């Protein structure tokens, strides 16, 4: 199982109906199979996610945030990890808004190493 504790990620791509961008920074924590994170950026003032690492290594979680329009948004996501040649993690995400919009999308976030 991948240890996500203390890892930091940034968005590399997202579908148009998403609010996460290259300005969004994620900081993950992990305790056993429970994964949580905080995230923020230009479009997102403050966000949190919580979920589990599944038996197959994928992540299943729910997310909520307050965006720059002062709206509360939330949804669900499944992320498939990929280990890059340099050892960093890339997460391929399929998500869905669970508010009035109910649309689906996909995104990719990659681990960033900060010295």
XYZ file of C-alpha atoms in Angstrom:
115
model
C 0.000 0.000 0.000
C 1.226 3.489 -0.880
C 1.811 5.759 2.114
C 0.196 9.127 1.362
C 1.019 10.682 4.733
C 2.727 14.057 4.300
C 2.659 13.977 0.496
C 1.787 17.147 -1.403
C 0.063 17.311 -4.786
C -0.847 19.870 -7.412
C -3.420 19.619 -10.191
C -2.027 18.918 -13.669
C -5.312 18.803 -15.601
C -9.048 18.910 -15.005
C -12.234 18.927 -17.040
C -13.932 22.295 -17.601
C -16.667 21.701 -15.011
C -14.087 21.245 -12.217
C -12.850 23.965 -9.888
C -9.390 22.560 -9.114
C -6.573 24.084 -11.197
C -2.784 24.240 -11.346
C -3.096 26.805 -8.542
C -4.645 24.217 -6.195
C -2.334 22.640 -3.637
C -3.238 19.429 -1.726
C -1.618 18.136 1.475
C -2.435 14.494 2.276
C -2.419 12.647 5.597
C -2.960 8.950 6.227
C -3.759 6.805 9.252
C -4.073 3.123 8.339
C -6.374 2.928 5.332
C -7.973 6.322 6.041
C -6.733 9.176 3.856
C -7.556 12.842 4.361
C -6.336 16.075 2.849
C -6.710 19.812 2.911
C -6.546 21.846 -0.285
C -6.711 25.455 -1.410
C -5.752 27.750 -4.253
C -6.980 30.717 -6.271
C -10.398 29.214 -7.111
C -10.774 27.343 -3.806
C -10.501 29.180 -0.503
C -10.502 26.046 1.652
C -11.280 22.391 1.035
C -11.114 19.033 2.753
C -11.379 15.451 1.605
C -11.646 12.170 3.466
C -11.691 8.623 2.214
C -10.207 5.171 2.219
C -7.547 3.228 0.407
C -9.355 0.281 -1.189
C -7.972 -3.277 -1.352
C -6.903 -2.672 -4.979
C -4.899 0.435 -3.968
C -7.338 2.976 -5.402
C -8.651 5.832 -3.280
C -12.342 6.466 -2.695
C -13.243 9.747 -1.062
C -15.662 12.613 -0.590
C -14.624 16.256 -0.898
C -16.083 19.611 0.140
C -14.810 23.119 -0.345
C -15.680 26.795 -0.346
C -14.833 28.389 -3.690
C -13.872 31.978 -4.533
C -17.577 32.761 -5.170
C -18.238 31.827 -1.512
C -20.207 28.749 -2.608
C -20.035 25.438 -0.758
C -19.387 22.613 -3.241
C -18.881 18.894 -2.729
C -18.644 15.567 -4.463
C -17.170 12.103 -4.646
C -14.066 10.771 -6.335
C -12.157 7.584 -7.122
C -8.427 7.966 -7.768
C -6.127 5.413 -9.390
C -2.472 5.849 -8.387
C 0.451 5.634 -10.799
C 4.053 5.560 -9.578
C 6.201 7.727 -11.840
C 9.761 6.811 -12.878
C 11.174 9.229 -10.287
C 9.078 7.692 -7.475
C 6.471 10.449 -7.268
C 2.748 9.613 -7.351
C 0.281 10.631 -10.049
C -3.432 10.210 -9.279
C -5.920 9.682 -12.130
C -9.270 10.855 -10.784
C -12.887 10.316 -11.801
C -15.207 12.572 -9.840
C -18.794 13.762 -9.608
C -20.388 16.809 -8.034
C -23.018 15.853 -5.455
C -24.753 19.229 -5.359
C -27.353 20.641 -7.751
C -24.997 20.241 -10.725
C -24.452 16.431 -10.473
C -21.997 16.461 -13.416
C -18.963 14.192 -13.724
C -15.386 14.924 -14.653
C -11.814 13.705 -14.548
C -8.560 15.171 -13.344
C -4.921 14.346 -12.746
C -2.901 15.482 -9.753
C 0.824 14.871 -9.270
C 3.007 14.791 -6.227
C 5.340 17.740 -5.782
C 8.515 17.490 -3.759
C 9.255 20.557 -1.664
C 12.661 20.724 -0.028
